[in-house]
mmCIF file of C-alpha atoms in Angstrom:
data_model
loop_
_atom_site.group_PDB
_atom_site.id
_atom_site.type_symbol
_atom_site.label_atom_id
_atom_site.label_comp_id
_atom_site.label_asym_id
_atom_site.label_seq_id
_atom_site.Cartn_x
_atom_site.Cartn_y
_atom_site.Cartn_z
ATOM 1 C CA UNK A 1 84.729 97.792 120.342
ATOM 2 C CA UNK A 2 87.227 97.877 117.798
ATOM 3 C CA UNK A 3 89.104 94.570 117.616
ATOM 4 C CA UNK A 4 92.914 94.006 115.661
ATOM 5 C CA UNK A 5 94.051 90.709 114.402
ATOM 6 C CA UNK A 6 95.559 89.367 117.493
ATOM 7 C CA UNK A 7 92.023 89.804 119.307
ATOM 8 C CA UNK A 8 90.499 88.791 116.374
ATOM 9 C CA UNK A 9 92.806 85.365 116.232
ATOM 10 C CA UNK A 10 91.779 84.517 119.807
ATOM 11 C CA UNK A 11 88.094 84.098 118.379
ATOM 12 C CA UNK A 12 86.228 80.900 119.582
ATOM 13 C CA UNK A 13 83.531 79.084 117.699
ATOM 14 C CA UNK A 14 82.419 78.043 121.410
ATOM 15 C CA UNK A 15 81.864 81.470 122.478
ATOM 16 C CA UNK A 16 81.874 83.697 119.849
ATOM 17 C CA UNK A 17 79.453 81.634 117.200
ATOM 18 C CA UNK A 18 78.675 83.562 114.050
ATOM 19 C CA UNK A 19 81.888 86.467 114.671
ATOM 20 C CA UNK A 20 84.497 83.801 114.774
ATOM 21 C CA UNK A 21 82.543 82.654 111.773
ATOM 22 C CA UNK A 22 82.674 85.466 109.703
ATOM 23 C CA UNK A 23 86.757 86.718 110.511
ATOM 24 C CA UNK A 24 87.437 82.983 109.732
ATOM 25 C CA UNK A 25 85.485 83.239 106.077
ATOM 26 C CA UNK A 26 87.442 86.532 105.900
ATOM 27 C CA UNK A 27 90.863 85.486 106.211
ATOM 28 C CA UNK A 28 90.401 82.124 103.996
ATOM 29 C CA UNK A 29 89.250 84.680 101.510
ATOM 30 C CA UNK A 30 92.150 86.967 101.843
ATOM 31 C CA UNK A 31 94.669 84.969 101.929
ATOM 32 C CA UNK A 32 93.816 82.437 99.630
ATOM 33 C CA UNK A 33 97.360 81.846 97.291
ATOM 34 C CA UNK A 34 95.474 79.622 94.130
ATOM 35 C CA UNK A 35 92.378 82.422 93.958
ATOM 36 C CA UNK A 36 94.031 85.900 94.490
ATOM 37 C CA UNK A 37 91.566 88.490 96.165
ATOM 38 C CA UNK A 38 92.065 90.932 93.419
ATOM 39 C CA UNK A 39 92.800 94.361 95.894
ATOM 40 C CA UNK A 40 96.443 93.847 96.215
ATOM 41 C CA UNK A 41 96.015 96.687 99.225
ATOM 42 C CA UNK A 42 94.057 95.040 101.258
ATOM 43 C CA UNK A 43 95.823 91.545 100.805
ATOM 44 C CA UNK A 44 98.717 93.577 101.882
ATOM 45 C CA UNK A 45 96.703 95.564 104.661
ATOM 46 C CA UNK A 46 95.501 91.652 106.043
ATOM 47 C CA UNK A 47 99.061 90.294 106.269
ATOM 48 C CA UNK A 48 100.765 93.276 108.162
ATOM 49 C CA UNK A 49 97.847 93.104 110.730
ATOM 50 C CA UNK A 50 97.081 96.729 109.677
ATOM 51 C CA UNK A 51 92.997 95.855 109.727
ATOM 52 C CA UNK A 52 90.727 97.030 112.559
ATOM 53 C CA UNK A 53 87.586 94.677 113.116
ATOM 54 C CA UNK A 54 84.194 95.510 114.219
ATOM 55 C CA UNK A 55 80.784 93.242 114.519
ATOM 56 C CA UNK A 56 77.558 94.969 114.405
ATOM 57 C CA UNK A 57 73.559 93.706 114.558
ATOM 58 C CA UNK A 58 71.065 92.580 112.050
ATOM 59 C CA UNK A 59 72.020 95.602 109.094
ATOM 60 C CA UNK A 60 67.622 96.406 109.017
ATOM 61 C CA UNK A 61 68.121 97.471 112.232
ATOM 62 C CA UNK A 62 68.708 101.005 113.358
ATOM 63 C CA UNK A 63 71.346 99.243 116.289
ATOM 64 C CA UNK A 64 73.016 98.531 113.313
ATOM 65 C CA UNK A 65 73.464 102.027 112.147
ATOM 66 C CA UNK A 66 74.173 103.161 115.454
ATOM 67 C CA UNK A 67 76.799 100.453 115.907
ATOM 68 C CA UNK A 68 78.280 101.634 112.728
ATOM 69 C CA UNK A 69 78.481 105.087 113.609
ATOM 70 C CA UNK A 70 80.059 104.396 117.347
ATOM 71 C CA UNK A 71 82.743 102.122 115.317
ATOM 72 C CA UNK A 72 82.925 104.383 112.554
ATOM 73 C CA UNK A 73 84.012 107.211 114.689
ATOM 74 C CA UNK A 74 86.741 105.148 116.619
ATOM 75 C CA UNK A 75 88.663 103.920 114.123
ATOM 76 C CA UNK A 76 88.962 107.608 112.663
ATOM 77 C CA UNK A 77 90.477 108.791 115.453
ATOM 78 C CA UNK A 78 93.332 106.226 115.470
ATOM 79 C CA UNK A 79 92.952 105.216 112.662
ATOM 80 C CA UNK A 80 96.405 106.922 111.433
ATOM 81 C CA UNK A 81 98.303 105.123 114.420
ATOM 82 C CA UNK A 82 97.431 101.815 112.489
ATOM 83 C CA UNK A 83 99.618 101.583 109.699
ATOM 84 C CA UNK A 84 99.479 103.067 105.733
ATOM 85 C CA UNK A 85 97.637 99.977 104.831
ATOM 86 C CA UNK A 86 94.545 100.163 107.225
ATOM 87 C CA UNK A 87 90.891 99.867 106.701
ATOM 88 C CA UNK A 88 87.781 99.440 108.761
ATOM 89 C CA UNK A 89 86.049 96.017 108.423
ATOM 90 C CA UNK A 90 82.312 95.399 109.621
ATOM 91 C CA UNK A 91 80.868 92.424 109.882
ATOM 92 C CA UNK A 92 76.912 92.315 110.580
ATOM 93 C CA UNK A 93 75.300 89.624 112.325
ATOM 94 C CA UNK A 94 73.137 88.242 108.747
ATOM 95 C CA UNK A 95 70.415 85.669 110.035
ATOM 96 C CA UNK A 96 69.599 82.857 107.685
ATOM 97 C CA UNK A 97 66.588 83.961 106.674
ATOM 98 C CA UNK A 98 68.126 87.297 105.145
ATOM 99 C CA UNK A 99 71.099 85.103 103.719
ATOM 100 C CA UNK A 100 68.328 83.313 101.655
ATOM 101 C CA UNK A 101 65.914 85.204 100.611
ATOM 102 C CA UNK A 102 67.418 88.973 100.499
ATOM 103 C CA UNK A 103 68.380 90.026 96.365
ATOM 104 C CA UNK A 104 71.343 91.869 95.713
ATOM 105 C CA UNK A 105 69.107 95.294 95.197
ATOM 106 C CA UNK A 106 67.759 94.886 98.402
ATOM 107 C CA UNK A 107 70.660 94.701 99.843
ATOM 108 C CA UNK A 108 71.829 97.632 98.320
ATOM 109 C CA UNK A 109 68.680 99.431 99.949
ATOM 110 C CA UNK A 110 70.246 98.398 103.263
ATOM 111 C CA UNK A 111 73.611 99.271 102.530
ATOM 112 C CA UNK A 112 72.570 103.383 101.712
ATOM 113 C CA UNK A 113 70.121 103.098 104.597
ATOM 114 C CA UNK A 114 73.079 102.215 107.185
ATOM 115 C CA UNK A 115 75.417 105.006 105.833
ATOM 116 C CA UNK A 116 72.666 107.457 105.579
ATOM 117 C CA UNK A 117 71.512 106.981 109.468
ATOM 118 C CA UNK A 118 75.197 106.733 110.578
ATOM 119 C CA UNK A 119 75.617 110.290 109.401
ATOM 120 C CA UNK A 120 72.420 111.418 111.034
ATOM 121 C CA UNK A 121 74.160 110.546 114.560
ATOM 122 C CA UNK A 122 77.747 111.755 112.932
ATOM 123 C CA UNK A 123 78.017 115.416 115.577
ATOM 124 C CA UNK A 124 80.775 116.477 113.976
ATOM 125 C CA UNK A 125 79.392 118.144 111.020
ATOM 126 C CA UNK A 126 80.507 117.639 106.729
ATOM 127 C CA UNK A 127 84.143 118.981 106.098
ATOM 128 C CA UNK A 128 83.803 122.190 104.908
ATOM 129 C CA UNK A 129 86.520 121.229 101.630
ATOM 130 C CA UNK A 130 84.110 118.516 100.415
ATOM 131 C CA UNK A 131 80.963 119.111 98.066
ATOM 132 C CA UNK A 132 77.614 118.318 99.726
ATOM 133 C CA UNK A 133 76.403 116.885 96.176
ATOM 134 C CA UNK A 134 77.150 113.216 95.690
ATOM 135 C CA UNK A 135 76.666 114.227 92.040
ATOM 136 C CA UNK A 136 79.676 116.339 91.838
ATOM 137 C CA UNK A 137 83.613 113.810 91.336
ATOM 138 C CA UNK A 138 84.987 114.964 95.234
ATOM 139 C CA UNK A 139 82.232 113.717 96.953
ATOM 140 C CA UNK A 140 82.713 110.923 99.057
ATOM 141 C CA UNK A 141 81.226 109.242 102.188
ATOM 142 C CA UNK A 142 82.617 111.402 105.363
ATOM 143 C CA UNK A 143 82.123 111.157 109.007
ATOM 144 C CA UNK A 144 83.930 112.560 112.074
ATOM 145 C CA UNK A 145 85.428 114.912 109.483
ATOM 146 C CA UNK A 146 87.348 112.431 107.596
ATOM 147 C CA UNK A 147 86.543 111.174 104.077
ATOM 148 C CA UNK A 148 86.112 107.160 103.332
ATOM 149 C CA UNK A 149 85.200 104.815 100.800
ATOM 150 C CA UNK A 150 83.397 102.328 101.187
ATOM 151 C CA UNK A 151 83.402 98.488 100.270
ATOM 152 C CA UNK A 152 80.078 96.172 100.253
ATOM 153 C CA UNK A 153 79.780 92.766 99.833
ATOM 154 C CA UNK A 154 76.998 90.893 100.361
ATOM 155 C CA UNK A 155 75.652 86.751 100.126
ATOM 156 C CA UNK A 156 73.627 87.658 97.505
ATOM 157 C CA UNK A 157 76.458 88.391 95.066
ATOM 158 C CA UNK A 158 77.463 85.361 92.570
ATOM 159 C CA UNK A 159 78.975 85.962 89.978
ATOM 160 C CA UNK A 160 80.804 89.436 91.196
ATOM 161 C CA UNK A 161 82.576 86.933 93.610
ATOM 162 C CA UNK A 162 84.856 89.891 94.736
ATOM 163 C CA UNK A 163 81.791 91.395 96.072
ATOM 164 C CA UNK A 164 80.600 87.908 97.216
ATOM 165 C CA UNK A 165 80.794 86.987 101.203
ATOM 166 C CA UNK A 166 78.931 84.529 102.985
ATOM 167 C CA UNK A 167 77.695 87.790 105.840
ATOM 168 C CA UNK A 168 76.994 91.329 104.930
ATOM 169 C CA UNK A 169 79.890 93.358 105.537
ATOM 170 C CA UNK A 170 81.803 96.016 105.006
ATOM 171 C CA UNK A 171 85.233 97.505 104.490
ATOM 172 C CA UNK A 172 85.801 101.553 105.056
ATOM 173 C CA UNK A 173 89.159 102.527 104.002
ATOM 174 C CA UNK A 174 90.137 106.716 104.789
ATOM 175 C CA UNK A 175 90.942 108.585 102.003
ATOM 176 C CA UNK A 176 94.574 109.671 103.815
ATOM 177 C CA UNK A 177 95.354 105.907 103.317
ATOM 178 C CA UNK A 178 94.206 105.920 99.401
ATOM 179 C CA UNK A 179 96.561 109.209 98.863
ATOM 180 C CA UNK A 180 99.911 107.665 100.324
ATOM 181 C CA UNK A 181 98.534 104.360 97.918
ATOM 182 C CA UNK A 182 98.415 107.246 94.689
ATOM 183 C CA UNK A 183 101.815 108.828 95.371
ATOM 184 C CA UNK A 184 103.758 107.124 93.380
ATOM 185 C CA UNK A 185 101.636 107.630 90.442
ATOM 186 C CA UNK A 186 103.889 104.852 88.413
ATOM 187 C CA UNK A 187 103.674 101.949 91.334
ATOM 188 C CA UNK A 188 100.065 102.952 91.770
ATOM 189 C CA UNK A 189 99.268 102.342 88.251
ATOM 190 C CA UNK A 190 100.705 99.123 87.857
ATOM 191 C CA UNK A 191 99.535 97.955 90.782
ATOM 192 C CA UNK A 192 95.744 99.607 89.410
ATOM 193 C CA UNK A 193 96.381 97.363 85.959
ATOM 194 C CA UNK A 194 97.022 94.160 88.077
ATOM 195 C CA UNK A 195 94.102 94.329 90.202
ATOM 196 C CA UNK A 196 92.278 94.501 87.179
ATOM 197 C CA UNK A 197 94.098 91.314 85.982
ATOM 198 C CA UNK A 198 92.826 89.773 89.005
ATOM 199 C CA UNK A 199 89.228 90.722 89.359
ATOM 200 C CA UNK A 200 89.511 89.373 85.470
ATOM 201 C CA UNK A 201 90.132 85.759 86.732
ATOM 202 C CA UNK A 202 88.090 86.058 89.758
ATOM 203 C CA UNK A 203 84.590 87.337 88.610
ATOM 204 C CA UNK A 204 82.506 85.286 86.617
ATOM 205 C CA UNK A 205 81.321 88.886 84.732
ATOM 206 C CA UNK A 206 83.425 91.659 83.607
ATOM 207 C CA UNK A 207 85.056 94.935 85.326
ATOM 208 C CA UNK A 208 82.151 97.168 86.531
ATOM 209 C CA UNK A 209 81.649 99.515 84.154
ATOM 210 C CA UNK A 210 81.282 101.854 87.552
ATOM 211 C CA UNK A 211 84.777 101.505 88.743
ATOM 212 C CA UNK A 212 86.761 105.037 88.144
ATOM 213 C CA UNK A 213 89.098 107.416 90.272
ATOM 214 C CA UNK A 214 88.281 109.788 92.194
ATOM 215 C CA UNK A 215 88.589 113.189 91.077
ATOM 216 C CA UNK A 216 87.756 112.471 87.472
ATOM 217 C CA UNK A 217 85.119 114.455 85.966
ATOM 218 C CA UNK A 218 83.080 110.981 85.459
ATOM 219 C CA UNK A 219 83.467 109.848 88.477
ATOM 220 C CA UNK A 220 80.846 108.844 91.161
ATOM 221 C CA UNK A 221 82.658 107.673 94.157
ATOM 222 C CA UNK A 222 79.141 106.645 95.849
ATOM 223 C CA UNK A 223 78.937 104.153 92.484
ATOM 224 C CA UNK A 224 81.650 102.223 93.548
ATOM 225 C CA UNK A 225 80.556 101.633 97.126
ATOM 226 C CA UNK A 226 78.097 98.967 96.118
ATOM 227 C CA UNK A 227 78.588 97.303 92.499
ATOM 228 C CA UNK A 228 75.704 94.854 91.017
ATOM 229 C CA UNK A 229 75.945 91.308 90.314
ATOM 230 C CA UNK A 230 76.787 92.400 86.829
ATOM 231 C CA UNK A 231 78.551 94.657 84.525
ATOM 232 C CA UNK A 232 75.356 96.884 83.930
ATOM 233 C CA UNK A 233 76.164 100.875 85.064
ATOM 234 C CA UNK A 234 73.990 101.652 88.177
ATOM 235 C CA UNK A 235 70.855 103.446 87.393
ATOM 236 C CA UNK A 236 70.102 104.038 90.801
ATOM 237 C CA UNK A 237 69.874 107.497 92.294
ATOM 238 C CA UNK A 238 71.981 108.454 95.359
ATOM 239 C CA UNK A 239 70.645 108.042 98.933
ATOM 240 C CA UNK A 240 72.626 111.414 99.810
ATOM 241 C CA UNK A 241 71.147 113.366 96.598
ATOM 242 C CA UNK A 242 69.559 116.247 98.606
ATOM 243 C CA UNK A 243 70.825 114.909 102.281
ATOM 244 C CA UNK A 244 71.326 117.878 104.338
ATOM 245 C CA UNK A 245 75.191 117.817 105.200
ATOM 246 C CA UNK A 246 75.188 120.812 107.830
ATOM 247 C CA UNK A 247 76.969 122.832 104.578
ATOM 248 C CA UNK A 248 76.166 126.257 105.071
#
């Protein structure tokens, strides 16, 4: 089920263990005042209650994915009823084991495995307006015919502390909401040049050398989903590089 802040505040550590856990991490982390989450959006998105919240199993396991998928596709449906600000956040139940002795690369491997099965049970076929090659600068994640990106952050990550969190979660924003963000191309690029400020003072490496916009010729939005625990440019080829995406 998809939860929004008010269910989310009624959490219990009694009765709801690791999930009140994880939104309570969350929330310290976004609205921390001394060390500023550098994406102004989605310290804006947290405070106006804008969020939608979803918990899903052990990411390994194909419940996972399906979990994913079933969340996935209800938050697209309403998700424009939620306010300009809104994004999807999943946390995944991350047993200690994982937490200790999973690497940031393996990680990664689960992170394209869960998006890759989630389209597999996605019936709604690829929008016909968006290339089926990850390769090419408009390709992004899609499901239920709408287009996302796609946050990752993982325990692993150290020194990339803005893509450091004590579960394994993730935050889907819809592209509709990242358009309204770019309209006014002067607020949008101040705004850009301060969250670059902040991931300045809050990462112990610099600015991932894989961050871009989309639509640029050298962009690679599937880059972006998951950054390394570095400032190396990913090397890695893309999960969806020859993915059939019912394109005829």
């Amino acid at each position: 089920m998809l939860y929004d802040q008010a269910l989310m505040n009624g959490l219990s550590l009694k009765e709801d263990g690791w999930k009140y856990d994880a939104y309570r991490q969350f929330a310290l982390k976004l609205a921390d005042k001394e060390y500023l989450f550098p994406c102004i959006p989605a310290t804006i998105g947290f405070k106006r209650g804008q969020f939608r919240y979803g918990f899903a199993s052990d990411p390994r396991t194909d419940e996972a994915a399906a979990e994913l998928a079933g969340l996935l596709g209800s938050f697209g449906e309403e998700s424009r009823s939620f306010g300009k600000y809104t994004s999807l956040i999943l946390f995944f139940e991350t047993p200690q084991e994982l937490i200790q002795r999973c690497s940031v690369e393996e990680y990664r491997e689960i992170f394209w495995r869960l998006l890759v099965k989630a389209r597999e049970l996605d019936d709604r076929g690829w929008p016909e307006h968006i290339p089926g090659d990850p390769y090419d600068p408009l390709w992004e994640y899609c499901f239920g015919q709408e287009q996302y990106f796609v946050y990752c952050a993982t325990p692993a990550h150290r020194l990339r502390q803005s893509r450091h969190f004590p579960y394994f979660i993730m935050a889907i924003t819809p592209r509709w909401v990242l358009v309204e963000f770019n309209a006014s191309s002067e607020a949008a690029a101040q705004i850009k040049h301060k969250i670059r400020e902040r991931i300045t003072g809050y990462d112990a490496v610099g600015i991932h050398p894989d961050l871009n916009s989309y639509g640029n010729e050298d962009n690679f939005e599937w880059k972006q989903y998951f950054l390394g625990d570095d400032s190396v440019p990913s090397a890695s080829r893309c999960p969806f590089s020859g993915f059939r995406s019912n394109k005829t």
